[in-house]
PDB file of C-alpha atoms in Angstrom:
ATOM      1  CA  ASP A   1      46.096   5.069 -15.575  1.00 79.00           C
ATOM      2  CA  SER A   2      43.741   3.819 -18.104  1.00 79.00           C
ATOM      3  CA  GLY A   3      46.122   1.086 -19.589  1.00 92.00           C
ATOM      4  CA  VAL A   4      46.062   3.154 -23.020  1.00 96.00           C
ATOM      5  CA  THR A   5      49.231   4.963 -23.551  1.00 97.00           C
ATOM      6  CA  GLN A   6      49.650   7.774 -26.069  1.00 97.00           C
ATOM      7  CA  THR A   7      52.669   9.402 -26.883  1.00 97.00           C
ATOM      8  CA  PRO A   8      53.729  12.023 -27.163  1.00 97.00           C
ATOM      9  CA  LYS A   9      51.320  14.020 -24.912  1.00 96.00           C
ATOM     10  CA  HIS A  10      52.092  17.188 -26.634  1.00 97.00           C
ATOM     11  CA  LEU A  11      53.784  18.122 -30.074  1.00 97.00           C
ATOM     12  CA  ILE A  12      54.120  21.448 -31.493  1.00 97.00           C
ATOM     13  CA  THR A  13      55.004  21.600 -35.222  1.00 97.00           C
ATOM     14  CA  ALA A  14      54.913  23.790 -38.166  1.00 97.00           C
ATOM     15  CA  THR A  15      52.568  24.055 -41.004  1.00 97.00           C
ATOM     16  CA  GLY A  16      53.295  21.704 -43.883  1.00 97.00           C
ATOM     17  CA  GLN A  17      55.278  19.021 -41.498  1.00 97.00           C
ATOM     18  CA  ARG A  18      54.485  15.459 -40.894  1.00 98.00           C
ATOM     19  CA  VAL A  19      53.901  13.988 -37.297  1.00 98.00           C
ATOM     20  CA  THR A  20      53.333  10.299 -36.097  1.00 98.00           C
ATOM     21  CA  LEU A  21      51.229  10.006 -32.960  1.00 98.00           C
ATOM     22  CA  ARG A  22      51.503   6.411 -31.076  1.00 98.00           C
ATOM     23  CA  CYS A  23      49.042   4.469 -29.120  1.00 98.00           C
ATOM     24  CA  SER A  24      49.454   1.306 -27.210  1.00 97.00           C
ATOM     25  CA  PRO A  25      46.122  -0.294 -26.381  1.00 97.00           C
ATOM     26  CA  ARG A  26      45.210  -1.727 -23.108  1.00 95.00           C
ATOM     27  CA  SER A  27      46.556  -5.466 -22.590  1.00 94.00           C
ATOM     28  CA  GLY A  28      44.421  -7.810 -24.409  1.00 92.00           C
ATOM     29  CA  ASP A  29      42.481  -5.328 -26.333  1.00 94.00           C
ATOM     30  CA  LEU A  30      42.541  -6.109 -30.081  1.00 95.00           C
ATOM     31  CA  SER A  31      40.806  -3.131 -31.332  1.00 95.00           C
ATOM     32  CA  VAL A  32      42.049   0.404 -31.617  1.00 96.00           C
ATOM     33  CA  TYR A  33      40.355   3.696 -32.322  1.00 96.00           C
ATOM     34  CA  TRP A  34      41.427   7.218 -33.253  1.00 97.00           C
ATOM     35  CA  TYR A  35      39.504  10.354 -32.439  1.00 97.00           C
ATOM     36  CA  GLN A  36      39.930  13.980 -33.061  1.00 96.00           C
ATOM     37  CA  GLN A  37      38.601  16.662 -30.874  1.00 94.00           C
ATOM     38  CA  SER A  38      39.149  20.291 -32.200  1.00 90.00           C
ATOM     39  CA  LEU A  39      38.188  23.263 -30.071  1.00 80.00           C
ATOM     40  CA  ASP A  40      34.586  23.343 -28.577  1.00 70.00           C
ATOM     41  CA  GLN A  41      33.919  20.113 -30.699  1.00 78.00           C
ATOM     42  CA  GLY A  42      32.807  16.793 -29.763  1.00 83.00           C
ATOM     43  CA  LEU A  43      35.051  13.677 -30.698  1.00 92.00           C
ATOM     44  CA  GLN A  44      35.312  12.967 -34.074  1.00 94.00           C
ATOM     45  CA  PHE A  45      35.758   9.520 -35.268  1.00 94.00           C
ATOM     46  CA  LEU A  46      38.637   8.863 -37.545  1.00 96.00           C
ATOM     47  CA  ILE A  47      39.479   5.311 -37.924  1.00 96.00           C
ATOM     48  CA  GLN A  48      39.103   1.872 -36.221  1.00 95.00           C
ATOM     49  CA  TYR A  49      41.352  -1.287 -36.532  1.00 95.00           C
ATOM     50  CA  TYR A  50      40.712  -4.652 -35.312  1.00 94.00           C
ATOM     51  CA  ASN A  51      43.728  -7.123 -35.036  1.00 95.00           C
ATOM     52  CA  GLY A  52      45.852  -5.461 -37.776  1.00 95.00           C
ATOM     53  CA  GLU A  53      42.969  -4.741 -40.197  1.00 95.00           C
ATOM     54  CA  GLU A  54      40.911  -1.738 -40.807  1.00 95.00           C
ATOM     55  CA  ARG A  55      37.561  -2.127 -39.572  1.00 93.00           C
ATOM     56  CA  ALA A  56      35.847   0.969 -40.065  1.00 92.00           C
ATOM     57  CA  LYS A  57      36.511   4.556 -41.474  1.00 93.00           C
ATOM     58  CA  GLY A  58      35.258   8.048 -40.813  1.00 92.00           C
ATOM     59  CA  ASN A  59      35.856  11.440 -41.886  1.00 84.00           C
ATOM     60  CA  ILE A  60      39.644  10.951 -42.121  1.00 92.00           C
ATOM     61  CA  LEU A  61      41.382  13.354 -44.173  1.00 93.00           C
ATOM     62  CA  GLU A  62      43.640  11.830 -47.212  1.00 95.00           C
ATOM     63  CA  ARG A  63      46.773  13.548 -45.631  1.00 96.00           C
ATOM     64  CA  PHE A  64      46.051  11.170 -42.495  1.00 97.00           C
ATOM     65  CA  SER A  65      46.912   7.677 -42.467  1.00 96.00           C
ATOM     66  CA  ALA A  66      46.765   5.074 -39.560  1.00 97.00           C
ATOM     67  CA  GLN A  67      48.076   1.412 -39.060  1.00 97.00           C
ATOM     68  CA  GLN A  68      47.875  -1.313 -36.387  1.00 98.00           C
ATOM     69  CA  PHE A  69      50.976  -3.434 -36.151  1.00 97.00           C
ATOM     70  CA  PRO A  70      51.217  -7.054 -35.262  1.00 96.00           C
ATOM     71  CA  ASP A  71      51.795  -6.364 -31.591  1.00 95.00           C
ATOM     72  CA  LEU A  72      48.672  -4.209 -31.684  1.00 97.00           C
ATOM     73  CA  HIS A  73      50.051  -0.877 -31.080  1.00 97.00           C
ATOM     74  CA  SER A  74      48.726   1.681 -33.740  1.00 98.00           C
ATOM     75  CA  GLU A  75      50.141   4.736 -35.166  1.00 98.00           C
ATOM     76  CA  LEU A  76      48.469   7.951 -36.684  1.00 98.00           C
ATOM     77  CA  ASN A  77      50.409   9.755 -39.315  1.00 98.00           C
ATOM     78  CA  LEU A  78      49.490  13.448 -40.024  1.00 97.00           C
ATOM     79  CA  SER A  79      51.135  14.971 -43.102  1.00 97.00           C
ATOM     80  CA  SER A  80      51.213  18.347 -44.864  1.00 97.00           C
ATOM     81  CA  LEU A  81      49.944  19.718 -41.562  1.00 97.00           C
ATOM     82  CA  GLU A  82      47.530  22.825 -41.540  1.00 97.00           C
ATOM     83  CA  LEU A  83      46.639  25.243 -38.734  1.00 96.00           C
ATOM     84  CA  GLY A  84      43.209  23.565 -38.818  1.00 94.00           C
ATOM     85  CA  ASP A  85      44.856  20.198 -37.736  1.00 96.00           C
ATOM     86  CA  SER A  86      45.563  21.534 -34.264  1.00 96.00           C
ATOM     87  CA  ALA A  87      43.451  19.468 -31.893  1.00 96.00           C
ATOM     88  CA  LEU A  88      43.441  16.669 -29.261  1.00 96.00           C
ATOM     89  CA  TYR A  89      43.927  13.337 -30.797  1.00 97.00           C
ATOM     90  CA  PHE A  90      42.472  10.551 -28.678  1.00 97.00           C
ATOM     91  CA  CYS A  91      43.126   6.834 -28.929  1.00 97.00           C
ATOM     92  CA  ALA A  92      40.930   4.113 -27.425  1.00 96.00           C
ATOM     93  CA  SER A  93      40.959   0.353 -27.356  1.00 95.00           C
ATOM     94  CA  SER A  94      38.492  -2.318 -26.845  1.00 92.00           C
ATOM     95  CA  LEU A  95      38.671  -6.233 -26.566  1.00 90.00           C
ATOM     96  CA  THR A  96      36.432  -6.785 -29.718  1.00 83.00           C
ATOM     97  CA  GLY A  97      35.799  -4.672 -32.580  1.00 76.00           C
ATOM     98  CA  THR A  98      32.225  -4.220 -31.633  1.00 78.00           C
ATOM     99  CA  ASP A  99      31.814  -3.366 -27.788  1.00 76.00           C
ATOM    100  CA  TYR A 100      31.412   0.293 -27.296  1.00 75.00           C
ATOM    101  CA  GLY A 101      32.448   0.905 -23.616  1.00 79.00           C
ATOM    102  CA  TYR A 102      36.029   1.333 -24.579  1.00 87.00           C
ATOM    103  CA  THR A 103      38.762   2.764 -22.537  1.00 93.00           C
ATOM    104  CA  PHE A 104      40.412   6.039 -23.897  1.00 95.00           C
ATOM    105  CA  GLY A 105      44.171   7.240 -23.365  1.00 97.00           C
ATOM    106  CA  SER A 106      44.813  10.673 -22.205  1.00 96.00           C
ATOM    107  CA  GLY A 107      45.498  12.023 -25.935  1.00 97.00           C
ATOM    108  CA  THR A 108      47.999  13.795 -27.735  1.00 97.00           C
ATOM    109  CA  ARG A 109      47.651  17.595 -28.098  1.00 97.00           C
ATOM    110  CA  LEU A 110      48.886  18.678 -31.345  1.00 97.00           C
ATOM    111  CA  THR A 111      49.419  22.131 -32.147  1.00 97.00           C
ATOM    112  CA  VAL A 112      50.272  23.261 -35.435  1.00 97.00           C
ATOM    113  CA  VAL A 113      52.129  26.835 -36.010  1.00 97.00           C
TER     114      VAL A 113
ATOM    115  CA  ASP B   1      25.399  16.680 -40.438  1.00 65.00           C
ATOM    116  CA  GLN B   2      25.079  16.580 -36.457  1.00 80.00           C
ATOM    117  CA  GLN B   3      23.601  13.180 -35.757  1.00 91.00           C
ATOM    118  CA  VAL B   4      24.164  13.595 -31.927  1.00 95.00           C
ATOM    119  CA  LYS B   5      23.548  16.939 -30.561  1.00 95.00           C
ATOM    120  CA  GLN B   6      24.080  18.386 -26.837  1.00 95.00           C
ATOM    121  CA  ASN B   7      22.532  21.898 -26.896  1.00 91.00           C
ATOM    122  CA  SER B   8      23.506  22.996 -23.480  1.00 94.00           C
ATOM    123  CA  PRO B   9      27.396  23.756 -23.669  1.00 94.00           C
ATOM    124  CA  SER B  10      27.242  24.086 -19.867  1.00 96.00           C
ATOM    125  CA  LEU B  11      25.177  23.383 -16.749  1.00 97.00           C
ATOM    126  CA  SER B  12      25.666  24.722 -13.252  1.00 98.00           C
ATOM    127  CA  VAL B  13      23.960  23.106 -10.152  1.00 98.00           C
ATOM    128  CA  GLN B  14      24.106  22.969  -6.244  1.00 98.00           C
ATOM    129  CA  GLU B  15      25.800  20.072  -4.513  1.00 97.00           C
ATOM    130  CA  GLY B  16      23.113  17.852  -3.353  1.00 97.00           C
ATOM    131  CA  ARG B  17      20.579  18.702  -6.220  1.00 98.00           C
ATOM    132  CA  ILE B  18      19.717  16.780  -9.356  1.00 98.00           C
ATOM    133  CA  SER B  19      21.859  17.292 -12.540  1.00 98.00           C
ATOM    134  CA  ILE B  20      20.065  16.661 -15.840  1.00 98.00           C
ATOM    135  CA  LEU B  21      22.071  16.555 -19.153  1.00 98.00           C
ATOM    136  CA  ASN B  22      20.404  16.326 -22.505  1.00 98.00           C
ATOM    137  CA  CYS B  23      21.089  14.823 -25.669  1.00 97.00           C
ATOM    138  CA  ASP B  24      19.153  14.682 -29.209  1.00 97.00           C
ATOM    139  CA  TYR B  25      19.964  12.310 -31.921  1.00 96.00           C
ATOM    140  CA  THR B  26      18.593  12.076 -35.687  1.00 94.00           C
ATOM    141  CA  ASN B  27      19.294   8.719 -36.471  1.00 89.00           C
ATOM    142  CA  SER B  28      16.884   6.098 -35.718  1.00 88.00           C
ATOM    143  CA  MET B  29      19.045   3.396 -36.670  1.00 89.00           C
ATOM    144  CA  PHE B  30      21.500   3.676 -33.474  1.00 92.00           C
ATOM    145  CA  ASP B  31      21.137   0.541 -31.275  1.00 90.00           C
ATOM    146  CA  TYR B  32      23.209   1.778 -28.022  1.00 93.00           C
ATOM    147  CA  PHE B  33      23.562   5.163 -26.402  1.00 95.00           C
ATOM    148  CA  LEU B  34      26.379   5.991 -23.911  1.00 95.00           C
ATOM    149  CA  TRP B  35      27.397   8.823 -21.658  1.00 97.00           C
ATOM    150  CA  TYR B  36      31.252   9.475 -21.204  1.00 96.00           C
ATOM    151  CA  LYS B  37      32.820  11.690 -18.605  1.00 97.00           C
ATOM    152  CA  LYS B  38      35.718  13.587 -19.381  1.00 95.00           C
ATOM    153  CA  TYR B  39      38.198  15.602 -16.785  1.00 95.00           C
ATOM    154  CA  PRO B  40      40.894  18.028 -17.958  1.00 91.00           C
ATOM    155  CA  ALA B  41      44.154  16.484 -19.265  1.00 88.00           C
ATOM    156  CA  GLU B  42      42.283  12.930 -19.123  1.00 92.00           C
ATOM    157  CA  GLY B  43      40.632  10.808 -21.808  1.00 94.00           C
ATOM    158  CA  PRO B  44      36.958  10.413 -21.779  1.00 95.00           C
ATOM    159  CA  THR B  45      35.804   7.596 -19.440  1.00 95.00           C
ATOM    160  CA  PHE B  46      32.751   5.600 -19.995  1.00 94.00           C
ATOM    161  CA  LEU B  47      29.833   6.190 -17.588  1.00 96.00           C
ATOM    162  CA  ILE B  48      26.790   4.507 -18.315  1.00 96.00           C
ATOM    163  CA  SER B  49      24.912   3.085 -21.436  1.00 94.00           C
ATOM    164  CA  ILE B  50      21.263   2.153 -22.689  1.00 96.00           C
ATOM    165  CA  SER B  51      20.250  -0.137 -25.265  1.00 93.00           C
ATOM    166  CA  SER B  52      17.673   1.295 -27.726  1.00 93.00           C
ATOM    167  CA  ILE B  53      15.246  -1.412 -26.812  1.00 94.00           C
ATOM    168  CA  LYS B  54      15.086   0.044 -23.088  1.00 95.00           C
ATOM    169  CA  ASP B  55      13.870   3.201 -21.849  1.00 96.00           C
ATOM    170  CA  LYS B  56      15.869   3.501 -18.665  1.00 97.00           C
ATOM    171  CA  ASN B  57      19.073   2.417 -17.052  1.00 97.00           C
ATOM    172  CA  GLU B  58      20.286   2.975 -13.607  1.00 97.00           C
ATOM    173  CA  ASP B  59      23.736   2.643 -12.138  1.00 96.00           C
ATOM    174  CA  GLY B  60      24.051   4.445  -8.466  1.00 97.00           C
ATOM    175  CA  ARG B  61      23.649   7.910  -8.741  1.00 98.00           C
ATOM    176  CA  PHE B  62      23.414   7.800 -12.782  1.00 98.00           C
ATOM    177  CA  THR B  63      20.228   7.058 -14.417  1.00 98.00           C
ATOM    178  CA  VAL B  64      19.835   7.369 -18.070  1.00 98.00           C
ATOM    179  CA  PHE B  65      16.597   7.847 -19.857  1.00 98.00           C
ATOM    180  CA  LEU B  66      15.706   7.139 -23.556  1.00 98.00           C
ATOM    181  CA  ASN B  67      12.761   8.447 -25.330  1.00 97.00           C
ATOM    182  CA  LYS B  68      12.886   6.933 -28.686  1.00 95.00           C
ATOM    183  CA  SER B  69       9.845   8.700 -30.330  1.00 95.00           C
ATOM    184  CA  ALA B  70      11.432  12.097 -29.492  1.00 96.00           C
ATOM    185  CA  LYS B  71      14.974  10.591 -30.242  1.00 96.00           C
ATOM    186  CA  HIS B  72      16.179  12.130 -26.845  1.00 97.00           C
ATOM    187  CA  LEU B  73      18.117  10.940 -24.080  1.00 97.00           C
ATOM    188  CA  SER B  74      18.935  12.472 -20.665  1.00 98.00           C
ATOM    189  CA  LEU B  75      21.386  11.805 -17.954  1.00 98.00           C
ATOM    190  CA  HIS B  76      20.200  12.162 -14.548  1.00 98.00           C
ATOM    191  CA  ILE B  77      22.919  12.457 -11.599  1.00 98.00           C
ATOM    192  CA  VAL B  78      21.396  12.610  -8.051  1.00 97.00           C
ATOM    193  CA  PRO B  79      22.579  13.765  -5.619  1.00 98.00           C
ATOM    194  CA  SER B  80      25.127  15.883  -7.543  1.00 98.00           C
ATOM    195  CA  GLN B  81      28.700  15.940  -5.923  1.00 98.00           C
ATOM    196  CA  PRO B  82      31.545  18.539  -6.743  1.00 97.00           C
ATOM    197  CA  GLY B  83      33.529  15.441  -8.098  1.00 96.00           C
ATOM    198  CA  ASP B  84      31.043  15.056 -10.891  1.00 97.00           C
ATOM    199  CA  SER B  85      32.158  18.592 -12.473  1.00 98.00           C
ATOM    200  CA  ALA B  86      33.433  17.394 -15.856  1.00 97.00           C
ATOM    201  CA  VAL B  87      32.542  17.379 -19.456  1.00 96.00           C
ATOM    202  CA  TYR B  88      30.137  15.020 -20.269  1.00 97.00           C
ATOM    203  CA  PHE B  89      29.554  13.482 -23.869  1.00 96.00           C
ATOM    204  CA  CYS B  90      26.439  11.878 -25.213  1.00 96.00           C
ATOM    205  CA  ALA B  91      27.434   9.178 -27.759  1.00 95.00           C
ATOM    206  CA  ALA B  92      25.604   6.786 -30.245  1.00 95.00           C
ATOM    207  CA  LYS B  93      26.651   3.552 -31.662  1.00 91.00           C
ATOM    208  CA  GLY B  94      25.041   2.244 -34.994  1.00 82.00           C
ATOM    209  CA  SER B  95      24.362  -1.353 -35.771  1.00 74.00           C
ATOM    210  CA  GLY B  96      27.289  -3.202 -37.729  1.00 78.00           C
ATOM    211  CA  ASN B  97      30.298  -5.016 -37.126  1.00 78.00           C
ATOM    212  CA  THR B  98      32.091  -1.709 -35.616  1.00 82.00           C
ATOM    213  CA  GLY B  99      32.422  -0.117 -32.493  1.00 85.00           C
ATOM    214  CA  LYS B 100      32.124   3.402 -33.881  1.00 90.00           C
ATOM    215  CA  LEU B 101      30.527   6.186 -31.776  1.00 92.00           C
ATOM    216  CA  ILE B 102      29.141   9.247 -32.866  1.00 93.00           C
ATOM    217  CA  PHE B 103      29.805  12.056 -30.163  1.00 94.00           C
ATOM    218  CA  GLY B 104      27.881  15.103 -29.276  1.00 95.00           C
ATOM    219  CA  GLN B 105      29.775  18.246 -28.520  1.00 94.00           C
ATOM    220  CA  GLY B 106      29.724  17.931 -24.590  1.00 95.00           C
ATOM    221  CA  THR B 107      28.019  19.663 -21.614  1.00 96.00           C
ATOM    222  CA  THR B 108      30.357  21.199 -19.094  1.00 96.00           C
ATOM    223  CA  LEU B 109      28.830  20.436 -15.618  1.00 98.00           C
ATOM    224  CA  GLN B 110      29.770  22.487 -12.722  1.00 98.00           C
ATOM    225  CA  VAL B 111      28.536  21.521  -9.090  1.00 98.00           C
ATOM    226  CA  LYS B 112      29.088  24.223  -6.676  1.00 97.00           C
ATOM    227  CA  PRO B 113      29.690  23.330  -3.068  1.00 94.00           C
TER     228      PRO B 113
END
């Protein structure tokens, strides 16, 4: 157990729907990152939050949004889902907003049918 | 634009021999380089890193080499063990007030007993 908790582990939904992925960071960590791993692809950075504020943004689609709550957990909202959104979504956390050896959760596998 | 590339999707080595995983990058502004290891159904775990001002970093059986002029880094595992079988991701961090990482596509290492 890495200490980073992601729920749900698996999600199957239809095109056009909206889903919410949840991440609880490791205790004491203030920063949360979201990454997407599509089939045979590396991890693509989506967004980073630090202590509730957006710190950095990657190639995140406009249909996707995220936030970090006062208790530091984070949610990634994916809407108007398309088949191509099927992927593994990883959350990671770190103590500060600039350290790089951060801890990943085990991911949420999203399948859009 | 793939700023971090791992051109070998897979590598197979015999137990006890050396495993060499390679990674190329294009952005000379990266200031840290990292290797993550990923087992199936788990999130990536941080393995080893190297600062851009160094050319070698060693941690037990794992050594990372950085050749800045060639924009190339490599991970050496000696001796390789069956438990090292996993997907290895190379990643790079730019300077700035973020821990955002750019990942390569990954190399699947199989260590045969």
